[in-house]
C-alpha positions as a LaTeX table, in Angstrom:
\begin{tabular}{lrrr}
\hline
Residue & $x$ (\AA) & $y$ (\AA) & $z$ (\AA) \\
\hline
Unk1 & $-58.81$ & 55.53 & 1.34 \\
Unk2 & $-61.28$ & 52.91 & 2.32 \\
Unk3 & $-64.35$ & 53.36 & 4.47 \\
Unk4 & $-63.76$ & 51.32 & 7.27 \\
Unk5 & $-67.56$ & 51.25 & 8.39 \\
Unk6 & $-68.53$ & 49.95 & 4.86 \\
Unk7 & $-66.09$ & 47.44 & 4.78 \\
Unk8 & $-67.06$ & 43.77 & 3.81 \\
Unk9 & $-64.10$ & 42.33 & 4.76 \\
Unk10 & $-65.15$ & 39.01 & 6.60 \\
Unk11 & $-63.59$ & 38.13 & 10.24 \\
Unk12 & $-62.35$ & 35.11 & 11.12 \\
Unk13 & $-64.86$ & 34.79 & 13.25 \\
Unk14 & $-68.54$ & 35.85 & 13.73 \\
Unk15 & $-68.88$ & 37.17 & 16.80 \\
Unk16 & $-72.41$ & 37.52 & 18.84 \\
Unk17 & $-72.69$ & 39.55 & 21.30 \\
Unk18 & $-75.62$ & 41.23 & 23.66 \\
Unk19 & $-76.63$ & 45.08 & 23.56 \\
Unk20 & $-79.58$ & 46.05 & 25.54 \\
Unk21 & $-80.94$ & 42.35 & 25.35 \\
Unk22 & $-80.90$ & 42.11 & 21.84 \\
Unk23 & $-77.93$ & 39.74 & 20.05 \\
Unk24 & $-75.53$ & 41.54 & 17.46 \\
Unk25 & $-74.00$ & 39.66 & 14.70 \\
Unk26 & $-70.37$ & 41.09 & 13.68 \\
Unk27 & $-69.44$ & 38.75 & 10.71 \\
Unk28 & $-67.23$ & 41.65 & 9.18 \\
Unk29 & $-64.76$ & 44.46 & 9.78 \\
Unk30 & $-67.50$ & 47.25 & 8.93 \\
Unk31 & $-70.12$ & 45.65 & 11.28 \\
Unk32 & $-67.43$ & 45.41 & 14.15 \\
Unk33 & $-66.12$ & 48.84 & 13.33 \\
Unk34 & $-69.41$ & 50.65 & 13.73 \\
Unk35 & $-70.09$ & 48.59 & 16.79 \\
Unk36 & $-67.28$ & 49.42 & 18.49 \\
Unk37 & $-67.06$ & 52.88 & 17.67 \\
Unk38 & $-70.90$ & 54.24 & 17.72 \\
Unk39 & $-71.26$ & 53.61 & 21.25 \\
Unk40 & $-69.82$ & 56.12 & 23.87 \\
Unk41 & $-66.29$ & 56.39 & 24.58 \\
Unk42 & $-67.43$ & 56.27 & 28.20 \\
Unk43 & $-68.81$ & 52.96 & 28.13 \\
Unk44 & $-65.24$ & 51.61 & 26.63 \\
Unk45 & $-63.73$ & 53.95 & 29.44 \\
Unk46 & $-62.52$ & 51.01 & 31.39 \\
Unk47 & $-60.80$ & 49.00 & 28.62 \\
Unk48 & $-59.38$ & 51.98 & 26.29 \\
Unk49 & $-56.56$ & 50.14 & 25.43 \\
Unk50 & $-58.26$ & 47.24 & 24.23 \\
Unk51 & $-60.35$ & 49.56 & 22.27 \\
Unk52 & $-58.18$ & 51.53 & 20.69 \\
Unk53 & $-56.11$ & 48.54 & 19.38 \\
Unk54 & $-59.46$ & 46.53 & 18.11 \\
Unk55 & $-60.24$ & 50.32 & 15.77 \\
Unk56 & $-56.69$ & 50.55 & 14.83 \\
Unk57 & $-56.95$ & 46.39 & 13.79 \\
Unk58 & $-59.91$ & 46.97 & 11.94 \\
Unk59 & $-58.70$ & 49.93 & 9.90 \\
Unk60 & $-55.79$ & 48.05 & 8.55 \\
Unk61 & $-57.81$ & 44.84 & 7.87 \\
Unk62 & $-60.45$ & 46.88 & 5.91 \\
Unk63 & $-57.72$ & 48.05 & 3.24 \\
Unk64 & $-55.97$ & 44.22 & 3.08 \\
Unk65 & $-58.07$ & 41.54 & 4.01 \\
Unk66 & $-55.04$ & 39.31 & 5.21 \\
Unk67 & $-55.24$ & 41.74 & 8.59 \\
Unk68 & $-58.32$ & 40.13 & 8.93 \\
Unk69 & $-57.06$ & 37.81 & 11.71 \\
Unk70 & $-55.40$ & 40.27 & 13.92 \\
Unk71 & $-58.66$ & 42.53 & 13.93 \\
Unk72 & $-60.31$ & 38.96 & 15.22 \\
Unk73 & $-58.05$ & 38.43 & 17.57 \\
Unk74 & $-58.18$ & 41.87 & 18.97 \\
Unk75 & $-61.87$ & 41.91 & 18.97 \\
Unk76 & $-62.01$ & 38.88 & 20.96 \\
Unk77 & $-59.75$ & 40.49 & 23.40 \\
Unk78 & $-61.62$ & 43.69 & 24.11 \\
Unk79 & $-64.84$ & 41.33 & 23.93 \\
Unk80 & $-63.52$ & 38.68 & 26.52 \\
Unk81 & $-62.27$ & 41.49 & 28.97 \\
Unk82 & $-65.49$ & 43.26 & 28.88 \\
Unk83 & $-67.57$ & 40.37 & 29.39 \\
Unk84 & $-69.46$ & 40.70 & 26.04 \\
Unk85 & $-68.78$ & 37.47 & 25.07 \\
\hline
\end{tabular}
């Protein structure tokens, strides 16, 4: 099984987003995935959905890299819908 968190599977996209006034770089799966998931489920309360689809994305696209693109896309989604981006 692959650790997800370790992962060095690039995105399709780096994404930058703001965290207590300081920029985050997420340039691959394992970045994203322990962005996404060390922070409190409350503060993803309001877009669980989104959430849970961006971790499930980025599980599959750490084991095969050509998944890479749908964990992108649903990282964008829960990013753009939460304002983060």
């Amino acid at each position: 099984m692959v650790d997800v968190s370790n992962s060095d599977t690039p995105l399709k996209a780096t994404f930058k987003v703001r965290l207590n006034g300081e920029t985050v770089t997420l340039a691959t799966v394992g970045q994203a995935y322990r962005f996404i998931t060390n922070l409190s489920s409350v503060e993803w309360m309001e877009f669980r959905s989104l959430h849970d689809d961006a971790v499930v994305a980025l599980e599959r696209a750490a084991g095969n890299a050509m998944l890479s693109i749908p964990a992108t896309n649903a990282l964008r989604a829960l990013f753009v819908r939460s304002k983060m981006l």
